[in-house]
Tab-separated table of C-alpha atoms in Angstrom:
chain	number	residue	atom	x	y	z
A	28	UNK	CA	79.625	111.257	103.974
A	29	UNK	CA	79.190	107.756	102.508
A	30	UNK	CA	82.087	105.801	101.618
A	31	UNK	CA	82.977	102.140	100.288
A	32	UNK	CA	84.580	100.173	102.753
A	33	UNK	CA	85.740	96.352	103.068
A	34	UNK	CA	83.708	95.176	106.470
A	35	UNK	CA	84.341	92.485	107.806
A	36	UNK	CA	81.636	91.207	109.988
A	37	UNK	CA	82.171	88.003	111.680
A	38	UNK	CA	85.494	85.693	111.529
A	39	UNK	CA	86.187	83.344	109.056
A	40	UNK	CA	83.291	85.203	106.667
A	41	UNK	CA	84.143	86.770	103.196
A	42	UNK	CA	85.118	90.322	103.045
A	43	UNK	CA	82.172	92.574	102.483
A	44	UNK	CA	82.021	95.899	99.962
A	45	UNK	CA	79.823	97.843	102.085
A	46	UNK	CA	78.251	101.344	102.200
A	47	UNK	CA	79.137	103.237	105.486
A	48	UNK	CA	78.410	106.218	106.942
A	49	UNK	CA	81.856	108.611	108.206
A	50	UNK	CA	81.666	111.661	110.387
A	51	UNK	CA	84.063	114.405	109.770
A	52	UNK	CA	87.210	114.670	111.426
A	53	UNK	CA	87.182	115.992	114.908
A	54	UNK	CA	89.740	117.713	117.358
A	55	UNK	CA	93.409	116.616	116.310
A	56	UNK	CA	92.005	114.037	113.526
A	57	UNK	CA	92.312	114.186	109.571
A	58	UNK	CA	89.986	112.813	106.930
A	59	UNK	CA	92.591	111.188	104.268
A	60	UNK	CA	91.574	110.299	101.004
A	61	UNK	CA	93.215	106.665	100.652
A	62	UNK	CA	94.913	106.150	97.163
A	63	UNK	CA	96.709	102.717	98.048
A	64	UNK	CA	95.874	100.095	100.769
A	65	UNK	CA	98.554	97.156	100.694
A	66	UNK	CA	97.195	93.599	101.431
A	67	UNK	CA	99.216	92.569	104.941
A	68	UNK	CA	98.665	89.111	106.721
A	69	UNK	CA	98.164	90.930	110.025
A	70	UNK	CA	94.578	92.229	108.177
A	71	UNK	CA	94.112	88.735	107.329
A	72	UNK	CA	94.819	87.555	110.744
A	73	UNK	CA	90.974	89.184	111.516
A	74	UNK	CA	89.251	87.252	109.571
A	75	UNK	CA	90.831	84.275	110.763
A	76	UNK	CA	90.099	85.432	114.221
A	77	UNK	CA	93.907	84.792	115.209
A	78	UNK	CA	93.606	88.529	116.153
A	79	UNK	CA	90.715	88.893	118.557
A	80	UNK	CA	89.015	92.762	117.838
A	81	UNK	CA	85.817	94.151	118.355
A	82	UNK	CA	83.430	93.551	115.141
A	83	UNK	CA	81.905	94.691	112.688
A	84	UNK	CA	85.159	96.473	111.800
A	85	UNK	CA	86.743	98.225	108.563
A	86	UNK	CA	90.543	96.474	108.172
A	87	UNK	CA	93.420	97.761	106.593
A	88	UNK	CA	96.295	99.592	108.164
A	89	UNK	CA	99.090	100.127	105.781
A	90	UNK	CA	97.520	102.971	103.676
A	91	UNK	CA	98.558	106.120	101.421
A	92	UNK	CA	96.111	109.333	100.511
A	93	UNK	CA	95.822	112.736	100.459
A	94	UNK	CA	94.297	114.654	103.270
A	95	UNK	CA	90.783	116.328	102.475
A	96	UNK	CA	89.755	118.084	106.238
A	97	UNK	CA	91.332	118.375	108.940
A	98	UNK	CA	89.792	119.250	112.505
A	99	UNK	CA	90.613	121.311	115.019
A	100	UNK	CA	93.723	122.504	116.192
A	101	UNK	CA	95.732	120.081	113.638
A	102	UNK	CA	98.583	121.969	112.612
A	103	UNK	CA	100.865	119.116	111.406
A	104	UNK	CA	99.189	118.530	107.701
A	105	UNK	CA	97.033	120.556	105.589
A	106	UNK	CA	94.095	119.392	102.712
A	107	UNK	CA	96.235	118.258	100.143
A	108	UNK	CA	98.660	117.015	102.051
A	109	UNK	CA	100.533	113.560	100.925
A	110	UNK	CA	100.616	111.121	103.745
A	111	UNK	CA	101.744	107.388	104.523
A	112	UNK	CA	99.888	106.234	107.638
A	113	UNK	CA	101.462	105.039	110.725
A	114	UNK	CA	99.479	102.212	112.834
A	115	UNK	CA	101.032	102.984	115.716
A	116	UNK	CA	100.813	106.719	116.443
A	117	UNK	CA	102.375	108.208	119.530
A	118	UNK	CA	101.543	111.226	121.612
A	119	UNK	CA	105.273	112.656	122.213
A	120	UNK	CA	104.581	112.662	126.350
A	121	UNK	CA	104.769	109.388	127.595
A	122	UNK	CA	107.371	107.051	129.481
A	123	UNK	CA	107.669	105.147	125.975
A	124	UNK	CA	107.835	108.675	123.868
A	125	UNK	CA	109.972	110.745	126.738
A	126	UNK	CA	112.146	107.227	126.387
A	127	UNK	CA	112.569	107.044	122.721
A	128	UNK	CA	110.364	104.384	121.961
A	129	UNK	CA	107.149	106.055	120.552
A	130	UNK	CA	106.006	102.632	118.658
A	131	UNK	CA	105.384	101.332	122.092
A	132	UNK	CA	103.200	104.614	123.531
A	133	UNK	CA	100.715	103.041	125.856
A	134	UNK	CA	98.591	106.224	125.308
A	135	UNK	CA	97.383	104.893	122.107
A	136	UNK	CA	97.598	101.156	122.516
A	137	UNK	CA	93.482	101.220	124.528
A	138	UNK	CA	91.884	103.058	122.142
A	139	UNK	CA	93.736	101.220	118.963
A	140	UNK	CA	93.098	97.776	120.232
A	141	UNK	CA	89.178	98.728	121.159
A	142	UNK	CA	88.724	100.251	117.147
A	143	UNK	CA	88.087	103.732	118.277
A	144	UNK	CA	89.507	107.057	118.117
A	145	UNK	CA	91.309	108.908	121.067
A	146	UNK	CA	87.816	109.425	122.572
A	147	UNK	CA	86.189	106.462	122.686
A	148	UNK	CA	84.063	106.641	119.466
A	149	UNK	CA	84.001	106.065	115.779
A	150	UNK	CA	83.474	107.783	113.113
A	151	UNK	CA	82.225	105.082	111.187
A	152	UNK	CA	78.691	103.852	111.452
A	153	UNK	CA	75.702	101.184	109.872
A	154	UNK	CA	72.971	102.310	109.694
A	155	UNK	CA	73.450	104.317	113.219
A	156	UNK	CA	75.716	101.514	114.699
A	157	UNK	CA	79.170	101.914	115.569
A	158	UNK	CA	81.837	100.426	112.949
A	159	UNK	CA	85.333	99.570	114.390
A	160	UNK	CA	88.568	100.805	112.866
A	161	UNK	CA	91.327	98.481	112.914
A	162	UNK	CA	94.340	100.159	113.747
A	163	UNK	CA	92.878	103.196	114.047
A	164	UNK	CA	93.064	103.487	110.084
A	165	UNK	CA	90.521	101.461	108.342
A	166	UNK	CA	92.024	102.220	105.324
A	167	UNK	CA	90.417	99.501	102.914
A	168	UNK	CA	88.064	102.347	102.113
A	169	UNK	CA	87.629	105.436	100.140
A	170	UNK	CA	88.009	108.148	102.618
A	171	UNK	CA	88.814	107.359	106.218
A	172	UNK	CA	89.230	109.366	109.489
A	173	UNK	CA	92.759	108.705	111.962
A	174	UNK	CA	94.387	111.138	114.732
A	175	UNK	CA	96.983	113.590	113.102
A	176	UNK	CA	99.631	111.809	114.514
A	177	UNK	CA	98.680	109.058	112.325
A	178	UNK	CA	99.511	110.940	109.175
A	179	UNK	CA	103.381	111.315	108.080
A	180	UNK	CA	103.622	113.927	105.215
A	181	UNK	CA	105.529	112.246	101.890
A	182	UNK	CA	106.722	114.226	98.872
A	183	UNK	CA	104.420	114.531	96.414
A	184	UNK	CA	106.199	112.561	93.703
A	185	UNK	CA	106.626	109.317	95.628
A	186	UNK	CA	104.048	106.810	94.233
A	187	UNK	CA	101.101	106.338	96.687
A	188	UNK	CA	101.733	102.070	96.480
A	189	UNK	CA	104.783	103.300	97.671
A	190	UNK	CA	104.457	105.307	100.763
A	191	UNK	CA	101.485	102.471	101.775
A	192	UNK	CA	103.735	99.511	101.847
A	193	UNK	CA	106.884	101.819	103.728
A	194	UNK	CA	103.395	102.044	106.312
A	195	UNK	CA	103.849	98.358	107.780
A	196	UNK	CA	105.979	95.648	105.619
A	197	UNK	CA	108.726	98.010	104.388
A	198	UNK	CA	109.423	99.652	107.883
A	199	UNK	CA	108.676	96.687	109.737
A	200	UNK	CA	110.937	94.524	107.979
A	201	UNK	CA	113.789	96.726	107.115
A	202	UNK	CA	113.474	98.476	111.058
A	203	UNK	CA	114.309	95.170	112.269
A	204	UNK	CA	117.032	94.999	111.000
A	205	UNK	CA	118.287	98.420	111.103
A	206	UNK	CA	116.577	99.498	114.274
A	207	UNK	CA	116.115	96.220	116.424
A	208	UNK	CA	119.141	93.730	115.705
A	209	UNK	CA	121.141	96.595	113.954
A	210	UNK	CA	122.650	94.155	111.735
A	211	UNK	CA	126.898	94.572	111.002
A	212	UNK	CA	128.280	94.772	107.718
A	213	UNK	CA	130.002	91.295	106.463
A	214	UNK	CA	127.439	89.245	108.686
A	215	UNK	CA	125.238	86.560	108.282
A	216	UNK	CA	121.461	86.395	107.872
A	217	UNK	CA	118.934	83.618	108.144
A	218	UNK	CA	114.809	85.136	107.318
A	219	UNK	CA	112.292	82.580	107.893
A	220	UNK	CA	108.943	83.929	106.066
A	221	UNK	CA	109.409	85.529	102.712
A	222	UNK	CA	106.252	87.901	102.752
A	223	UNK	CA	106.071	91.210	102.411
A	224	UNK	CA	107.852	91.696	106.214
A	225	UNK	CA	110.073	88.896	105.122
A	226	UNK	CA	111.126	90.412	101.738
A	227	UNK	CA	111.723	93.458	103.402
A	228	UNK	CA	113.641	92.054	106.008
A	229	UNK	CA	115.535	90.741	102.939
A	230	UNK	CA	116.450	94.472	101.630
A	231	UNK	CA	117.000	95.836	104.803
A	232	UNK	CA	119.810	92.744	105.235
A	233	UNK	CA	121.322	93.515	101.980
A	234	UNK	CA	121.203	97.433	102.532
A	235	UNK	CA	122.870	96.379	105.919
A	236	UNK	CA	125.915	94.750	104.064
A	237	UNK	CA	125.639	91.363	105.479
A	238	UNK	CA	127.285	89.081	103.204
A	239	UNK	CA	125.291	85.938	103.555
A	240	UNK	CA	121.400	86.218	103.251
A	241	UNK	CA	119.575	83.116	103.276
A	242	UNK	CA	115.461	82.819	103.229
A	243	UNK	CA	113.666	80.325	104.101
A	244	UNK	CA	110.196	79.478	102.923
A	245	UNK	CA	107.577	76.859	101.372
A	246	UNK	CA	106.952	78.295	98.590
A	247	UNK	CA	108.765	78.680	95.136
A	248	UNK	CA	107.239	81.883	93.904
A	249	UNK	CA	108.460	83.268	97.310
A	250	UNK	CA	112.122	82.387	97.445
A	251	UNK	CA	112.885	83.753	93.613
A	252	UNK	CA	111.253	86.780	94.737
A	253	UNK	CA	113.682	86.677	97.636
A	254	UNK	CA	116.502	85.950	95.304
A	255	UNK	CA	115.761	89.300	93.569
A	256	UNK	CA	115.530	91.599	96.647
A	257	UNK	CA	118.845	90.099	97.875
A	258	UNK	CA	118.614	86.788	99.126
A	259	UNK	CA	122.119	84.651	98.464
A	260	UNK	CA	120.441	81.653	99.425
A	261	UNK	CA	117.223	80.162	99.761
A	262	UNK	CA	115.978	76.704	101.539
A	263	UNK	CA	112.671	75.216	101.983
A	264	UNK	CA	111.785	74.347	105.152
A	265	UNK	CA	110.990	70.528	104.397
A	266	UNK	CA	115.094	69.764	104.838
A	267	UNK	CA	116.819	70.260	107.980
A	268	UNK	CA	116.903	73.823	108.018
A	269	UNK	CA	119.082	74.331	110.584
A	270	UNK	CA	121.681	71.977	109.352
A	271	UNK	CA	121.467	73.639	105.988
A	272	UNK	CA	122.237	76.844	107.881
A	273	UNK	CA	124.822	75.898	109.858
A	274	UNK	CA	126.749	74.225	106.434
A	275	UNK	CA	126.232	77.536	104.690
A	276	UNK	CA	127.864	79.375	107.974
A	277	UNK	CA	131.028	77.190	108.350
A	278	UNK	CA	129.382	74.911	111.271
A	279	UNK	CA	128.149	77.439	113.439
A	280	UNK	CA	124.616	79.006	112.566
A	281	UNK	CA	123.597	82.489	111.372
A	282	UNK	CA	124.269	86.455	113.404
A	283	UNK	CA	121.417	87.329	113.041
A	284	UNK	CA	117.699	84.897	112.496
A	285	UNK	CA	114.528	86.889	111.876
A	286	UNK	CA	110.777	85.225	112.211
A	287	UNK	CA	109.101	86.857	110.125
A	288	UNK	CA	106.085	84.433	110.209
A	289	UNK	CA	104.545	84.755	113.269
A	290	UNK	CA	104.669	80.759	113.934
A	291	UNK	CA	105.726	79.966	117.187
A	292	UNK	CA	107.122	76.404	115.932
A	293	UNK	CA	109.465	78.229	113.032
A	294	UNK	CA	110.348	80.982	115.946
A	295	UNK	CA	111.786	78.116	117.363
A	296	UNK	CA	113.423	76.764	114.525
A	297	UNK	CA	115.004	80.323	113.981
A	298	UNK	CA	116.362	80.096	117.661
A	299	UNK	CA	118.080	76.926	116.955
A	300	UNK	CA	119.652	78.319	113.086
A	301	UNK	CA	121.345	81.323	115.204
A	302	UNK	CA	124.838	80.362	116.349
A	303	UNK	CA	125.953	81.028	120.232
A	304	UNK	CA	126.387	84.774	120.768
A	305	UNK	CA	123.945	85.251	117.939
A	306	UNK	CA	120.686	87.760	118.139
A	307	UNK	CA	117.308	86.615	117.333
A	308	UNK	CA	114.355	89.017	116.194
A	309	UNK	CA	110.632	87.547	116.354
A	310	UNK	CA	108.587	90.526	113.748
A	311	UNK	CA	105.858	88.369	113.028
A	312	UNK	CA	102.705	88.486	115.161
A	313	UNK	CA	101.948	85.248	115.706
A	314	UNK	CA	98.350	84.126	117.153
A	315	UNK	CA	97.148	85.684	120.329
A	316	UNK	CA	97.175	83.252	123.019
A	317	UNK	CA	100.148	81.491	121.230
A	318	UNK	CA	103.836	80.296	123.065
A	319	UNK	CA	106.581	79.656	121.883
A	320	UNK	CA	109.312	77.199	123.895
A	321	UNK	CA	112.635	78.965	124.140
A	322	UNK	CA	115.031	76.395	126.027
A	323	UNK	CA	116.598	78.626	128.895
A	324	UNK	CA	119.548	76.324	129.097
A	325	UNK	CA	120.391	76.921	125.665
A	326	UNK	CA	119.817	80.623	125.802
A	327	UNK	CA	122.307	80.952	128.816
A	328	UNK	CA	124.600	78.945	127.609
A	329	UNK	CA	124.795	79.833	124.774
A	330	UNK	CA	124.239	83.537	125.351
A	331	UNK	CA	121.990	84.522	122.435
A	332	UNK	CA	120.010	87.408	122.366
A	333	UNK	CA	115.786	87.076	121.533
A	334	UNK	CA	114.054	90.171	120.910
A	335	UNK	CA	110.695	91.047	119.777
A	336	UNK	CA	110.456	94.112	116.970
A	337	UNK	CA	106.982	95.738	116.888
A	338	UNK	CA	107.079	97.850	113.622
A	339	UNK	CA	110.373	97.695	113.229
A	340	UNK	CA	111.384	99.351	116.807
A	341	UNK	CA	110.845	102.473	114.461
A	342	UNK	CA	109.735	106.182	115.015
A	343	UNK	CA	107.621	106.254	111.738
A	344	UNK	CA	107.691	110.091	111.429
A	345	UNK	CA	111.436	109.639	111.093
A	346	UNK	CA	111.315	106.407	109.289
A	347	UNK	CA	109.084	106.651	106.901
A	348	UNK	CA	110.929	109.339	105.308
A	349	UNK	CA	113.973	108.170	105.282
A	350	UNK	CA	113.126	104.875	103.349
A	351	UNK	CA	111.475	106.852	101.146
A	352	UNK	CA	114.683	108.261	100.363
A	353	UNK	CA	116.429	105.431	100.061
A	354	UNK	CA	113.970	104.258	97.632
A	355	UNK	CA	114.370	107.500	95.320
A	356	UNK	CA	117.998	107.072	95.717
A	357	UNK	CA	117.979	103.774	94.281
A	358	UNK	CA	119.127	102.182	97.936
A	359	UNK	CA	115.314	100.001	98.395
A	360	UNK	CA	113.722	98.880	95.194
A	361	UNK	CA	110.187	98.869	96.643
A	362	UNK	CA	108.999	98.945	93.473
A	363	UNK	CA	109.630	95.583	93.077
A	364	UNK	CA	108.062	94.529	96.238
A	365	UNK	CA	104.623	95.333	94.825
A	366	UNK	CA	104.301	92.834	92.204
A	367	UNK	CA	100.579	93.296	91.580
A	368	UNK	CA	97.595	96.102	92.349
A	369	UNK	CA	93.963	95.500	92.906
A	370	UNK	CA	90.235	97.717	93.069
A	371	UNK	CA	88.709	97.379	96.385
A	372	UNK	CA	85.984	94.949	94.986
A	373	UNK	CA	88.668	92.512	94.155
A	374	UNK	CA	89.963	92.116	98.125
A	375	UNK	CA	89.482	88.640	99.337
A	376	UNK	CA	90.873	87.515	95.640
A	377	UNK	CA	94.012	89.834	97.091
A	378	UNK	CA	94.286	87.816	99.901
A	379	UNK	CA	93.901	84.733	98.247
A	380	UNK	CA	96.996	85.516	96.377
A	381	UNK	CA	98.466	86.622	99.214
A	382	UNK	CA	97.683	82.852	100.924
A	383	UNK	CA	98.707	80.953	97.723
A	384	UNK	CA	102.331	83.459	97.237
A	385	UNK	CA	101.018	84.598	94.087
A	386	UNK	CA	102.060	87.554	95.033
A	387	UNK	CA	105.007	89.608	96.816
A	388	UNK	CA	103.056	92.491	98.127
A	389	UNK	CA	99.483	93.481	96.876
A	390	UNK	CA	98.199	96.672	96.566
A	391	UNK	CA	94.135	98.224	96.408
A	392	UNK	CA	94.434	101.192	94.384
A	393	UNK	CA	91.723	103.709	94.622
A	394	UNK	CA	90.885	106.274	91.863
């Protein structure tokens, strides 16, 4: 079949509304019909070429649809199906599954990285040439092909610009604080970056219990909007940020610090906000090839904790439904996370809103 797609073809080029070419699903992969794409800065970080992949390639990875086909010997979903995609699926059978950490299986992790599915190919092609998926997903696009265990069955009522952002921000954000730092009630919080991970950080914080929330970001827009989702406090990073901290936590720095920025000089501004026995969560990707200085003689003496959260440290088929439940509930106002929708012809004007803060988290909507 043919199918619209947003191509991306070399870095640091415009976004390209292409006609491609998709093959059918084949052994344990579904064709989805994608009804909502959100606009993430991990996409973005593609075209910047921060994120080296193989090109030309179809971005996207936090997606919504319903399934149209599904190939053989997929029992999981069914054509018309409602499904949030997962970017990191897992195959149930290795150490990281048998250990409990299936957004770490390494079974995956080749073929995602190298745009292809399970068996080395695409299903995408120009004109006869391969097209890469990122993610496995490539879900800036009308229809796209993933592995089953990409696809996490939602209920049918819960809005498709829903179940896409609960596919990266949402769980990202709110996993690390649930999943990776496991944040205690009456505790405080420092989240530097108030994008869509950061905001969501923010609600998962405040669904927590902490008691003092603070954000910290450059721009305006961004800190009312993190204000609304629960922020107590907000700071710009052009004062002393960690000084400001440490006077709104009686002298001695934040629990908990998330990065949710990916910017190995504010990663180490979050270390230095987080008091002594504090944790501190980097779930922002930050440039490949990047480092970040973490003092040793601070981190022993001062035993704090750093951890890395890769999607939230979640296991999306759990996850995924259980934020969607707190949303229904009333728990997550997602809803109010998406503060603008978009057609697919209309995508590098999504991320330029994205850049500028115009916008909390942006969503293509298809049909």
């Amino acid at each position: 079949m043919v199918v619209r797609a947003a191509l991306l073809r070399q870095p640091n080029t415009a976004l390209g509304i292409e006609e491609l070419d998709l093959d059918g699903p084949k052994a344990g992969e579904v064709l989805v019909q994608i009804r909502a794409a959100g606009v993430c800065h991990s996409d973005w970080h593609l075209v910047t070429g921060d994120t080296r992949h193989p090109l030309p390639v179809v971005i996207g990875h936090e997606g919504a649809g319903v399934v149209e086909a599904v190939g053989p010997g997929v029992a999981s979903v069914k054509p018309g199906d409602h499904v949030a995609l997962n970017w990191a699926p897992s195959c149930g059978a290795c150490f990281y599954c048998q250990h409990g950490r299936p957004n770490l299986c390494d079974t995956y992790v080749g073929p995602i990285w190298a745009g292809t599915m399970l068996d080395g190919t695409t299903r995408l092609t120009d004109r006869g040439n391969p097209v890469f998926h990122y993610c496995g997903l490539a879900c800036f696009a009308e229809y796209t092909v993933v592995p089953a265990v990409s696809c996490v069955p939602v209920p049918a009522e819960l809005p498709f610009e829903i179940a896409a952002v609960i596919g990266c921000a949402v769980t990202t954000g709110v996993g690390s604080v649930l999943n990776a730092a496991q944040v205690e009630a009456g505790s405080s919080v420092a989240v530097f970056g108030a994008g869509g991970v950061g905001l969501s950080t923010v609600m998962g914080a405040r669904l927590a219990g902490a008691e003092t929330i603070i954000a910290v970001d450059p721009l305006e827009a961004r800190r009312t909007a993190a204000l609304d989702l629960g922020a107590t406090h907000v700071l710009e990073p052009s004062t002393d940020v960690v000084e400001a901290i440490k006077g709104l936590t009686v002298g001695r720095g934040v629990d908990y610090a998330f990065e949710a920025a990916g910017v190995p000089a504010v990663q180490e501004t979050c270390f230095a906000a987080t008091r002594p026995g504090g944790t501190v969560v980097f779930s922002g990707l930050a440039p490949m090839g990047s480092a970040t200085n973490i003092p040793g003689a601070i981190l022993v003496r001062e035993e704090k904790t750093v951890k890395g959260s890769y999607y939230g440290t979640a296991n999306p088929a759990v996850d995924f439904l259980l934020y969607a439940e707190m949303y229904t509930q009333g728990r997550l106002p997602l809803d109010r996370l998406i503060s603008r929708t978009y057609a697919l012809n209309e995508i590098n004007g999504a991320f330029g809103d994205m850049l500028s803060g115009a916008t909390r988290r942006g969503v293509v909507v298809f049909g």
